[in-house]
Coordinates of C-alpha atoms in Angstrom, one line a residue:
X1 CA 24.6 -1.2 11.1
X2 CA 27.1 -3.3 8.8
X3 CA 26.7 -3.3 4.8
X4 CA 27.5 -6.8 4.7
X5 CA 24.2 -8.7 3.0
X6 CA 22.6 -11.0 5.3
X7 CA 23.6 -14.8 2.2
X8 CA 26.9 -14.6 0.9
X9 CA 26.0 -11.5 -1.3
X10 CA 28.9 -10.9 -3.4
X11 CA 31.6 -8.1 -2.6
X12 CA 30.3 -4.5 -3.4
X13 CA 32.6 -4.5 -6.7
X14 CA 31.2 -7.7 -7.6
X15 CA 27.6 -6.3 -6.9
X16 CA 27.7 -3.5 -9.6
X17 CA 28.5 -6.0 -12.4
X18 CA 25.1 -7.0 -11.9
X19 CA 23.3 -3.6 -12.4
X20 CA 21.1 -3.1 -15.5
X21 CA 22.8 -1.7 -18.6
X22 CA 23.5 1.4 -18.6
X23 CA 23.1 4.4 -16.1
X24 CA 20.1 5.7 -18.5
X25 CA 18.3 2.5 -19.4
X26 CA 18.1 1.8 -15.3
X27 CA 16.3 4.9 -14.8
X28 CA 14.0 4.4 -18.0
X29 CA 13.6 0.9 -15.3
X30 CA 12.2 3.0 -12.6
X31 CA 9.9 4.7 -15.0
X32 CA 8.4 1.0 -16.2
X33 CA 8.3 0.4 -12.6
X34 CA 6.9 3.4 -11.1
X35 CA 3.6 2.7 -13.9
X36 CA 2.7 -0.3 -12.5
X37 CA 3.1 0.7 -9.1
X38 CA 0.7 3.9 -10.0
X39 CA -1.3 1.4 -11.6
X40 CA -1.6 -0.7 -8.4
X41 CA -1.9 1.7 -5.5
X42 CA -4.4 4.5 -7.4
X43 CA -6.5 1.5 -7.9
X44 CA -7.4 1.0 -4.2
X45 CA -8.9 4.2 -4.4
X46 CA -10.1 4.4 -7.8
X47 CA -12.9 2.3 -7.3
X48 CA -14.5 3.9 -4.3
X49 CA -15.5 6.7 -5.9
X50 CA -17.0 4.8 -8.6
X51 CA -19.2 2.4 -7.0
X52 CA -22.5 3.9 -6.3
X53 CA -22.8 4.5 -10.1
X54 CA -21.9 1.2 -10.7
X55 CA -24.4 -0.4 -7.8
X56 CA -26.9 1.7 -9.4
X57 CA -25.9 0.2 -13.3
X58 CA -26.0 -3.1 -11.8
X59 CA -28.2 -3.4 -9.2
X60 CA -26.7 -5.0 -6.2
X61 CA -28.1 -4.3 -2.7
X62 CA -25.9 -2.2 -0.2
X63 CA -25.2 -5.3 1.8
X64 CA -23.0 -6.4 -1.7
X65 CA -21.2 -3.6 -2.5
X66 CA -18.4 -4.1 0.0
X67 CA -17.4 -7.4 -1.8
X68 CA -16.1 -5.0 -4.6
X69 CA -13.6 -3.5 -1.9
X70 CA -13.1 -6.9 0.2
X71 CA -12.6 -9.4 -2.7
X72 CA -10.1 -7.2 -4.2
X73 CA -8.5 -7.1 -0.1
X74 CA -8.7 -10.4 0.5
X75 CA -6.9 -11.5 -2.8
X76 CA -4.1 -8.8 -2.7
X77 CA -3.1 -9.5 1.4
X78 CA -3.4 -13.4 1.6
X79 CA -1.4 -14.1 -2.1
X80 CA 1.2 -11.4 -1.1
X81 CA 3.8 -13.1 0.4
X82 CA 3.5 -16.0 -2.1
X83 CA 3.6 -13.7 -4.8
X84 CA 7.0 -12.6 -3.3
X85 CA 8.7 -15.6 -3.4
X86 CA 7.3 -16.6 -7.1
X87 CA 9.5 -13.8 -7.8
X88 CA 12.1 -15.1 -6.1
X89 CA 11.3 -18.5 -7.4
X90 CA 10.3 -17.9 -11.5
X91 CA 12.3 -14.5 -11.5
X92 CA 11.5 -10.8 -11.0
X93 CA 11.2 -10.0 -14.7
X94 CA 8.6 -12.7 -15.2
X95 CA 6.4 -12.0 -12.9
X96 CA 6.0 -8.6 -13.1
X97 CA 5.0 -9.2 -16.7
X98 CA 2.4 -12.0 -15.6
X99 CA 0.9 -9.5 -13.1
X100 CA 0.6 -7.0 -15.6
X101 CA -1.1 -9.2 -18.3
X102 CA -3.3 -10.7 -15.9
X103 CA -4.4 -7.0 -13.6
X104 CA -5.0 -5.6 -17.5
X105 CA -7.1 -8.8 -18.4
X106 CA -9.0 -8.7 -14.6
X107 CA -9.6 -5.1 -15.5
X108 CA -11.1 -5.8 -19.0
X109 CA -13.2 -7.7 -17.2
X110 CA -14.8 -5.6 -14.5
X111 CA -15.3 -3.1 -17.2
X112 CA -17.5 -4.7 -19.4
X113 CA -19.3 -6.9 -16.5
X114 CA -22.7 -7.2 -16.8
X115 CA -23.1 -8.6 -13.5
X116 CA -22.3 -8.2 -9.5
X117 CA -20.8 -11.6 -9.3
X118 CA -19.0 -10.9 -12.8
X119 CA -17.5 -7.4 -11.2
X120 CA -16.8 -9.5 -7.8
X121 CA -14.5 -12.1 -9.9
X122 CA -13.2 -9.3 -11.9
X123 CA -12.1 -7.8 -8.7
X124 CA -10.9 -11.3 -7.0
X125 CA -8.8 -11.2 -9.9
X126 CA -7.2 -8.1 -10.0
X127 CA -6.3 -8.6 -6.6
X128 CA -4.1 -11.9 -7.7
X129 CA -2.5 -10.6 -10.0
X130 CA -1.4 -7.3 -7.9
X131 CA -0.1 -10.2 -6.0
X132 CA 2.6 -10.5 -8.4
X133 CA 2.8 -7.3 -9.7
X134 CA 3.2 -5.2 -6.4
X135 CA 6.3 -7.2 -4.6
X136 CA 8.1 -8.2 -8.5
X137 CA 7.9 -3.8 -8.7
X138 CA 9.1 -3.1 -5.3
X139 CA 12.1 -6.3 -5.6
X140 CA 13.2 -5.0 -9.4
X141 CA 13.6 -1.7 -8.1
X142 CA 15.9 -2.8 -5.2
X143 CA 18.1 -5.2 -7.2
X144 CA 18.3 -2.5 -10.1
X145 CA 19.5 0.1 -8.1
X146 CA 22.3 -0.5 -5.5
X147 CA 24.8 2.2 -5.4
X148 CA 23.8 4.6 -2.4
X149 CA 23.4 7.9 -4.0
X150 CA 21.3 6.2 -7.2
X151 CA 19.4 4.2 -4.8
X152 CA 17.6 7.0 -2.4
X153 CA 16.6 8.9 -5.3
X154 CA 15.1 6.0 -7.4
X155 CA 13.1 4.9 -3.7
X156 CA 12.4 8.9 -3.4
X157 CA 10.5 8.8 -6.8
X158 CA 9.0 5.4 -6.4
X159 CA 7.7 6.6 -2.4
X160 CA 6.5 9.5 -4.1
X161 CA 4.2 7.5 -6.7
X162 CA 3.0 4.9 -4.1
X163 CA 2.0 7.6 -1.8
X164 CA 0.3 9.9 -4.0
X165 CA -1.7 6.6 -6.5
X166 CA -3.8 6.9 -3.7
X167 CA -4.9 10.8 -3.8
X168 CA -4.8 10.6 -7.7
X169 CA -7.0 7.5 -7.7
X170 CA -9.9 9.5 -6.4
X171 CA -9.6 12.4 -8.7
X172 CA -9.5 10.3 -11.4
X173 CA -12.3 8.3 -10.4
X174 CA -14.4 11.4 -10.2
X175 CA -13.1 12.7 -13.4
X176 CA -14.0 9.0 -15.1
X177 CA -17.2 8.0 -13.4
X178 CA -18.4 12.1 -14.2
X179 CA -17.3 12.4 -17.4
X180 CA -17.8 8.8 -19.0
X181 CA -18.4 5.9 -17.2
X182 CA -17.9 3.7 -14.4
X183 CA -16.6 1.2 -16.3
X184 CA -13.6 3.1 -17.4
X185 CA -12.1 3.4 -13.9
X186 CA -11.1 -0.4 -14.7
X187 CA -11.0 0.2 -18.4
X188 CA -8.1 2.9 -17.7
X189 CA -5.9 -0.1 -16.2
X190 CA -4.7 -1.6 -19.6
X191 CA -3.4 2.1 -20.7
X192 CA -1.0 1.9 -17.5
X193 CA -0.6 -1.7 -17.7
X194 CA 0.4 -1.7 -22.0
X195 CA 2.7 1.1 -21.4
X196 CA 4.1 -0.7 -18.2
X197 CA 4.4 -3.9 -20.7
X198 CA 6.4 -2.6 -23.2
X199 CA 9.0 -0.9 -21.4
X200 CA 9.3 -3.7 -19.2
X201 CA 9.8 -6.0 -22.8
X202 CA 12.2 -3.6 -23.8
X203 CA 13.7 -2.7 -20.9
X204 CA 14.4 -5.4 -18.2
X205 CA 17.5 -7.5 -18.5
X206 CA 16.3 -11.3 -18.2
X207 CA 17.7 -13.0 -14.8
X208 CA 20.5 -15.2 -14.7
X209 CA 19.6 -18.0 -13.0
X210 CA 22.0 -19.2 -10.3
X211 CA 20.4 -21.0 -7.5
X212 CA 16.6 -21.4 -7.6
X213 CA 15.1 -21.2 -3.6
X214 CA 12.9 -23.9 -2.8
X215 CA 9.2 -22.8 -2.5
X216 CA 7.8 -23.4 1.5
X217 CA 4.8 -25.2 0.7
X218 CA 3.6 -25.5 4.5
X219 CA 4.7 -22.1 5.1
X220 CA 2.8 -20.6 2.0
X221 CA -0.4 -22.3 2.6
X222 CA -0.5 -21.3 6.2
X223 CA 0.6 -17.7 6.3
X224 CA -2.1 -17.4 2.9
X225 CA -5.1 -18.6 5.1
X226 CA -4.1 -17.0 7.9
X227 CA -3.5 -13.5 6.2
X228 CA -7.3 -14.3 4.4
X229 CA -8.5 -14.8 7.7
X230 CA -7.4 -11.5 9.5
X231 CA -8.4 -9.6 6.3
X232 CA -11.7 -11.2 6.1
X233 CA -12.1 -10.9 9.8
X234 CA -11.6 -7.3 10.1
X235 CA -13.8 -6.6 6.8
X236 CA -16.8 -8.3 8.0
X237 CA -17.0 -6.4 11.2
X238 CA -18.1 -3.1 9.0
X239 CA -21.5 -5.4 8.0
X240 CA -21.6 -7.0 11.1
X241 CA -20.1 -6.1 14.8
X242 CA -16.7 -7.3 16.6
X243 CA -19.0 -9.6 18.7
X244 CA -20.2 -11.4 15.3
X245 CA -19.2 -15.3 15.8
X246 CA -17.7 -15.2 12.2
X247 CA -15.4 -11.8 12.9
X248 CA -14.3 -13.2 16.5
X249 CA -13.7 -16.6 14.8
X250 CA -11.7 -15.4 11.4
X251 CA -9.6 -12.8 13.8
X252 CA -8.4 -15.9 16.3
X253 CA -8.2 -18.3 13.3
X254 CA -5.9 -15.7 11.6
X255 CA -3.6 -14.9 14.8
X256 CA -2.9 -18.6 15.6
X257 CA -2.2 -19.6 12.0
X258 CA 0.2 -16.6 11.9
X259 CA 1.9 -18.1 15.1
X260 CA 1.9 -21.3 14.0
X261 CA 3.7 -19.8 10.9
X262 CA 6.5 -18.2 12.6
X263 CA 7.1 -22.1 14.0
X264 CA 7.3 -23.6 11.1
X265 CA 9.6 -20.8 9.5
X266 CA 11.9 -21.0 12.4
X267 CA 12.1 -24.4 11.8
X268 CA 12.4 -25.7 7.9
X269 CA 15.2 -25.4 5.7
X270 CA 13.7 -23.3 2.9
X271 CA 11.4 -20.8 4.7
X272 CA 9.0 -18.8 2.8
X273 CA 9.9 -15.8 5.3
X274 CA 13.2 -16.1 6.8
X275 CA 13.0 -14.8 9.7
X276 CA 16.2 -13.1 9.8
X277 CA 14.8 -10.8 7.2
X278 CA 12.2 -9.1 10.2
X279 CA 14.8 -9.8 13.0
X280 CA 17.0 -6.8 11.8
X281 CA 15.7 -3.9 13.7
X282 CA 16.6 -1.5 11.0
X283 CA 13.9 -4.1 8.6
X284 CA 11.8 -4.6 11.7
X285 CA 11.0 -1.5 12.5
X286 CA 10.7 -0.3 9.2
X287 CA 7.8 -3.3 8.3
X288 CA 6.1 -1.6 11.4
X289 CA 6.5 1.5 9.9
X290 CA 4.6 1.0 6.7
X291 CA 1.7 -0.8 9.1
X292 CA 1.5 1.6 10.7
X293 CA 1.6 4.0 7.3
X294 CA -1.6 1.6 6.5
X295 CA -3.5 2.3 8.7
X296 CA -3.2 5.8 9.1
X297 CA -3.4 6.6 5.4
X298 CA -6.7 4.8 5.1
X299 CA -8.4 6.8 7.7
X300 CA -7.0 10.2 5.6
X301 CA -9.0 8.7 2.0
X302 CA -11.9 7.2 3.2
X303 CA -13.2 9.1 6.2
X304 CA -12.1 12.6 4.8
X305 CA -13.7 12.1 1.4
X306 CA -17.0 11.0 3.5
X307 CA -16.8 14.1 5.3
X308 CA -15.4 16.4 1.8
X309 CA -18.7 15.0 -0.4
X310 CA -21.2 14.1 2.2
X311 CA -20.7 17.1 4.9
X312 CA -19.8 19.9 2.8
X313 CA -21.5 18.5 -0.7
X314 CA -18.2 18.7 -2.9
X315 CA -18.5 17.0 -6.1
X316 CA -16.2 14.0 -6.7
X317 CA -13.5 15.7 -9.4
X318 CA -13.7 18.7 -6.1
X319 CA -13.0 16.2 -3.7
X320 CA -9.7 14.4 -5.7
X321 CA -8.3 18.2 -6.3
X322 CA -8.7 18.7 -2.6
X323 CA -6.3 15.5 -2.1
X324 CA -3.7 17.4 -4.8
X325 CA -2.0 19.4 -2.1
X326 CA -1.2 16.4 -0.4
X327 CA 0.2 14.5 -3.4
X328 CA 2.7 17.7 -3.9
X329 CA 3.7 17.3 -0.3
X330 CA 4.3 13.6 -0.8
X331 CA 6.4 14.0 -4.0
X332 CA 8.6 17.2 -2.5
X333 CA 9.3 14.8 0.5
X334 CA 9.8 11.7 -1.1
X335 CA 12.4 13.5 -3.2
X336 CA 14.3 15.4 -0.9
X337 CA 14.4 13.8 2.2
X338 CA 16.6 10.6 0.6
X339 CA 19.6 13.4 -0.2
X340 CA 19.1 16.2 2.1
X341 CA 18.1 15.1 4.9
X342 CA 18.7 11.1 5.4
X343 CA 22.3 11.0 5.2
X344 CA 22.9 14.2 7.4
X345 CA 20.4 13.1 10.5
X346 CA 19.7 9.4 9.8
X347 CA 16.7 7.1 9.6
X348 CA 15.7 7.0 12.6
X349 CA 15.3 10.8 13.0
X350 CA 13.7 11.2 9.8
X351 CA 10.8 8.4 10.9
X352 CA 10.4 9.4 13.6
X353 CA 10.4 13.4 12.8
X354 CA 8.2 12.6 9.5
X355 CA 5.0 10.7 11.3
X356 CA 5.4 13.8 13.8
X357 CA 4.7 15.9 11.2
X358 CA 2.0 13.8 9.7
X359 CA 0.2 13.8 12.9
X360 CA -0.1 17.4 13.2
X361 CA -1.2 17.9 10.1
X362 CA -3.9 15.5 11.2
X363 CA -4.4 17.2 14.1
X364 CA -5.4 20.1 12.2
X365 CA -7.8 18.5 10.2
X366 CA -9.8 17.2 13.7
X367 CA -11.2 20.9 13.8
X368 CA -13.1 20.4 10.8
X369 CA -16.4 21.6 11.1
X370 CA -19.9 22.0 8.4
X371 CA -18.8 26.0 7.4
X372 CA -14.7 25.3 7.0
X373 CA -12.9 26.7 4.4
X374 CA -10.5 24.8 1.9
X375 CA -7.7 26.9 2.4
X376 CA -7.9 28.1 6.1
X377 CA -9.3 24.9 7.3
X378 CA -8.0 22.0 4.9
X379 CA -5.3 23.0 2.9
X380 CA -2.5 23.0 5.6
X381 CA -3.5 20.0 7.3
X382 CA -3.2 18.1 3.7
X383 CA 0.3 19.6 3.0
X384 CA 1.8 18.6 6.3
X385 CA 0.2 15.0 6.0
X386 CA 1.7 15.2 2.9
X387 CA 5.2 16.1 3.7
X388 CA 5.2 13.5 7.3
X389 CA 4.1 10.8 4.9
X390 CA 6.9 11.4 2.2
X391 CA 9.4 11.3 4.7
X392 CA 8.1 8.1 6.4
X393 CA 7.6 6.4 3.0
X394 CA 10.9 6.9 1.1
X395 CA 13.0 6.0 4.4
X396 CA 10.9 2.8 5.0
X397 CA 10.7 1.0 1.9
X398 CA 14.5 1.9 1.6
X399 CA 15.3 0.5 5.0
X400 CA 12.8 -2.9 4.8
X401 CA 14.8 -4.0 1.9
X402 CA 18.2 -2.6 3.4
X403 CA 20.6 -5.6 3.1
X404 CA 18.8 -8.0 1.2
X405 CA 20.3 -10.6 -0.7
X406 CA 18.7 -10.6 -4.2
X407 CA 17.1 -14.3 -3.5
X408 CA 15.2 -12.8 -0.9
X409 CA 14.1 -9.5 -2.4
X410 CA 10.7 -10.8 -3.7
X411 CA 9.7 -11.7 -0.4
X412 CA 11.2 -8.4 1.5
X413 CA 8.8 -6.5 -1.0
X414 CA 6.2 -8.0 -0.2
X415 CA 5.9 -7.7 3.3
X416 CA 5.9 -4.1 3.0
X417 CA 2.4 -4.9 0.9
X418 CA 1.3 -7.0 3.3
X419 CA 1.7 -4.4 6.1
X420 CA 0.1 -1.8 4.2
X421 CA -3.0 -3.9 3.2
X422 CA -3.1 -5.5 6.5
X423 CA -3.0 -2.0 8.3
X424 CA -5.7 -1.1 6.1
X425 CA -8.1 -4.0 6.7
X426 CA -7.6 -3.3 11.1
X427 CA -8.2 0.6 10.6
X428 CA -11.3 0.6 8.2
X429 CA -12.9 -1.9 10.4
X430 CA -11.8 -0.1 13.5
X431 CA -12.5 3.8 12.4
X432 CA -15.7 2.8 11.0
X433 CA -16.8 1.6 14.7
X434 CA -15.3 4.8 16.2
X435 CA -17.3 7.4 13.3
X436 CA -20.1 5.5 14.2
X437 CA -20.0 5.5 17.7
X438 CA -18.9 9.2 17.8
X439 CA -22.2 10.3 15.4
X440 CA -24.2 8.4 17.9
X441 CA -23.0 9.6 21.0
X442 CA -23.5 13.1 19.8
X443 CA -27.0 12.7 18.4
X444 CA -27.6 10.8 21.9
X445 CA -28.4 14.3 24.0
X446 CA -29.4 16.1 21.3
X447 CA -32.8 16.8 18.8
X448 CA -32.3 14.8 15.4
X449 CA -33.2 17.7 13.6
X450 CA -31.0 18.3 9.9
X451 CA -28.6 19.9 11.3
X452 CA -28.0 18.1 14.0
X453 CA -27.9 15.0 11.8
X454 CA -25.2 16.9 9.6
X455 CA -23.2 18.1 12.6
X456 CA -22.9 14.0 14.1
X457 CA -21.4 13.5 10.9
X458 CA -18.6 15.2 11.1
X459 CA -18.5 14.2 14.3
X460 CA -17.9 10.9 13.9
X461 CA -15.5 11.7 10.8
X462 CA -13.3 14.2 12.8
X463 CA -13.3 11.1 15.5
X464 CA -11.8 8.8 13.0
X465 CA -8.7 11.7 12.1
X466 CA -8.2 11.7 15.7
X467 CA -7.6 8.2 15.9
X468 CA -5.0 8.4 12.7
X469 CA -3.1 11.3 14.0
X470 CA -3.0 9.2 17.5
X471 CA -1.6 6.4 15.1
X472 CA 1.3 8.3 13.6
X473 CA 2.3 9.4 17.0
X474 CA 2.4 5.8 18.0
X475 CA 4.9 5.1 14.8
X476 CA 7.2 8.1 15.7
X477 CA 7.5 6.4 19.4
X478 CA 7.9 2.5 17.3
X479 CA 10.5 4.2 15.2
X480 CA 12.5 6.1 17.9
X481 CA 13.0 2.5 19.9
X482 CA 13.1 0.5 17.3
X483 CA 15.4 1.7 14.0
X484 CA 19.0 2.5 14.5
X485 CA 20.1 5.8 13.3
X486 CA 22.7 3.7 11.0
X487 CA 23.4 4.5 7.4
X488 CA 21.2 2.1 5.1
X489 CA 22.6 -0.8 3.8
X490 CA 21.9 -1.1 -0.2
X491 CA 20.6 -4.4 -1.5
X492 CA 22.5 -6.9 -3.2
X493 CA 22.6 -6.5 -7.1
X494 CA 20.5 -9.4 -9.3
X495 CA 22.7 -11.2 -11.4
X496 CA 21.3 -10.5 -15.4
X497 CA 22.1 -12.1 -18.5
X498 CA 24.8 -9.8 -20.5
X499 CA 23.4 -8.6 -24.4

């Protein structure tokens, strides 16, 4: 794969005149950055565990309590992409700081609501604002750090944090919603976001501004309602069925409107999405990558923390410490893979070799059964999942912004959101039908006595791990066809304004 960047980028001496200050202020950078994206990703998770105490404070039905989860979802996918290319458009620096002002102000919001509809808005909001903040992180990091070595470590640390926000999300949801309130797992957004705010003040150089890209109006307002449209689609099957008229409609509504997109991108003079940007198998197969990272990760939280609290009766603080394991395999992996292991065997072999690992240690976790033990029967499974997923992580989020030129980095970023939260949306919708089906087709030729009842459970949980370790397998294959086992092209440095 050639270094070259895919506009005009300058020459690689020309590029490190662009880098932030000095080598320690651009890894105090990475720091602000690696906040908010803590902020962002544990908060997917954060609120889950919350949420019955906070149906029971407020007293919505069950039939409401998704819209906490899916107006968040629906907010986040659709606005991705458009958030991108603000960046792009308004600059980097000034958008991450929007987002963060506006998730804290969402957050205060949902915390002191008095009402479902006031927690749904609160939550609608948050999800615009991570909108900006998710892709402005992602872009800042890849324009701050260009230089090879400097590069793989800062995207090791930042994999690490996106990977693990997750885990810690539900630990500290327990620990919050046991030992205070519900309200302060949004509450605990303004610490991350103030401390993100300040640094980012202090720390990030302010963009000089060379040529301003033209935003894509058609192309933004048809990719937003078609991305809405898939994620509501796929969320409204869990209340509904795949038959439902509204879920069939919203999916084919969604798919069209996404190929009518790629028409229109291929076709105006200022795309929102250049297409040239997915076209490069080493970017191309590392988008699909992170989908497919999306999907299997969400069948790890949700389904194994159904079967951790409701099957074997841990408590909510147990259940996040179970997750720990994992996080430490996700950090070692994240921040050893980029130096050790990248450069000698190249990305396609680490991929490919990292969902193999995550897969068995899902595999491992199918044999879970109502008497397992934590550290015969859950323990290793976590730590393998933990190690495939670091691996996979740091290499993909280095490769789908390999090459970039720094007018398209916004965008870049947020595609890898987009194909996280999209892979996400499918595999809830889709593992919750294969748990359910599993439970009943156990329970079918059997006596629904407790135990029974119990056992189909697990059942259908241990169904839905299946189906994520069959997804990683399915990556590994993606990645071995797909990315070239090249050396990754850096991104192209952001031109700042010298103090």
């Amino acid at each position: 794969m050639s270094t070259t960047f895919d506009r005009g980028a300058p020459a690689p001496g020309k590029t490190d005149s662009g880098r932030r200050g000095s080598h320690a202020v651009r890894w105090w950078v990475l720091v602000v950055l690696g906040v908010a994206q803590l902020m962002v990703t544990l908060d997917a998770t954060v609120v889950n565990i919350a949420l019955p105490a906070a149906q029971h404070d407020l007293g919505f039905s069950d039939g409401s309590r998704q819209w906490v989860i899916t107006g968040y979802a629906l907010a986040f996918g659709s606005l991705l992409l458009l958030g991108g290319r603000l960046g792009d458009l308004f600059g980097r620096r000034t958008t991450f700081v929007t987002g963060l002002i506006g998730f804290a102000g969402a957050s205060v919001l949902g915390g002191a609501a008095g009402s479902f509809e006031i927690l749904v808005t609160a939550r609608v909001a948050q999800g615009l604002f991570a909108a900006l903040l998710a892709p402005a992180a992602l872009s800042l990091l890849s324009v701050t750090f260009t230089h090879p070595s400097e590069r793989a470590k800062a995207f090791g640390i930042f994999s690490a944090l996106a990977g693990a926000g997750g885990a810690i999300g539900l630990l500290l949801g327990g620990m919050l919603t046991e030992w205070a309130s519900w309200r302060w797992v949004m509450y605990v957004n303004v610490v991350f976001a103030a401390v993100a705010l300040v640094g980012a003040v202090l720390l990030l150089a302010k963009p000089a501004v060379t040529e301003r890209p033209k935003l894509d109006i058609p192309g933004t307002i048809v990719v937003s309602a078609a991305l809405f449209a898939i994620v509501y689609g796929f969320a409204h099957v869990e209340s509904t069925s795949w038959t439902d008229p509204v879920t069939l409609g919203s999916m084919v509504v969604g798919v069209v409107l996404l190929a009518v997109f790629v028409w229109l991108e291929s076709r105006v003079a200022h795309p929102l999405l250049p297409l040239r940007i997915v076209l490069d198998r080493t970017r191309g197969g590392s988008f699909l990558a992170v989908f497919v990272i999306g999907m299997g990760m969400f069948s790890i939280f949700l389904f194994l923390t159904y079967y951790l609290e409701a099957s074997i009766g841990y408590s909510p603080i147990k259940t996040g410490l179970t997750f720990l394991p994992m996080v430490a395999g996700i950090v070692a992996a994240s921040t050893t893979v980029p130096a050790l292991l990248l450069p000698r065997v190249g990305p396609k072999v680490v991929v490919s070799a990292s969902f193999l690992v995550a897969a068995s240690g899902m595999a491992l976790l199918t044999r879970l059964d109502l008497d397992s033990g934590y550290v015969a029967h859950i323990m290793p499974g976590m730590i393998l999942l933990g190690l495939g997923l670091g691996g996979v992580m740091t290499t993909a989020f280095q490769g789908a912004t390999a090459g970039i030129h720094h007018e398209d980095s916004g965008v870049a970023s947020a595609l890898i959101n987009t194909g996280q939260q999209v892979g996400g949306s499918i595999s809830t919708a889709l593992l919750t039908t294969v748990a359910s089906s599993a439970a009943t087709d156990y329970l079918s030729s059997r006596k629904p006595d407790a135990l029974t009842v119990a056992q189909a459970g697990v059942e259908g949980y241990t169904a839905t791990l299946t189906w994520g370790a069959g997804f990683f397998v399915v990556g590994a294959v993606l990645a071995a066809f797909l990315i070239p086992n090249a050396p990754l092209a850096p991104s192209e440095g952001e031109p700042v304004i010298a103090h």
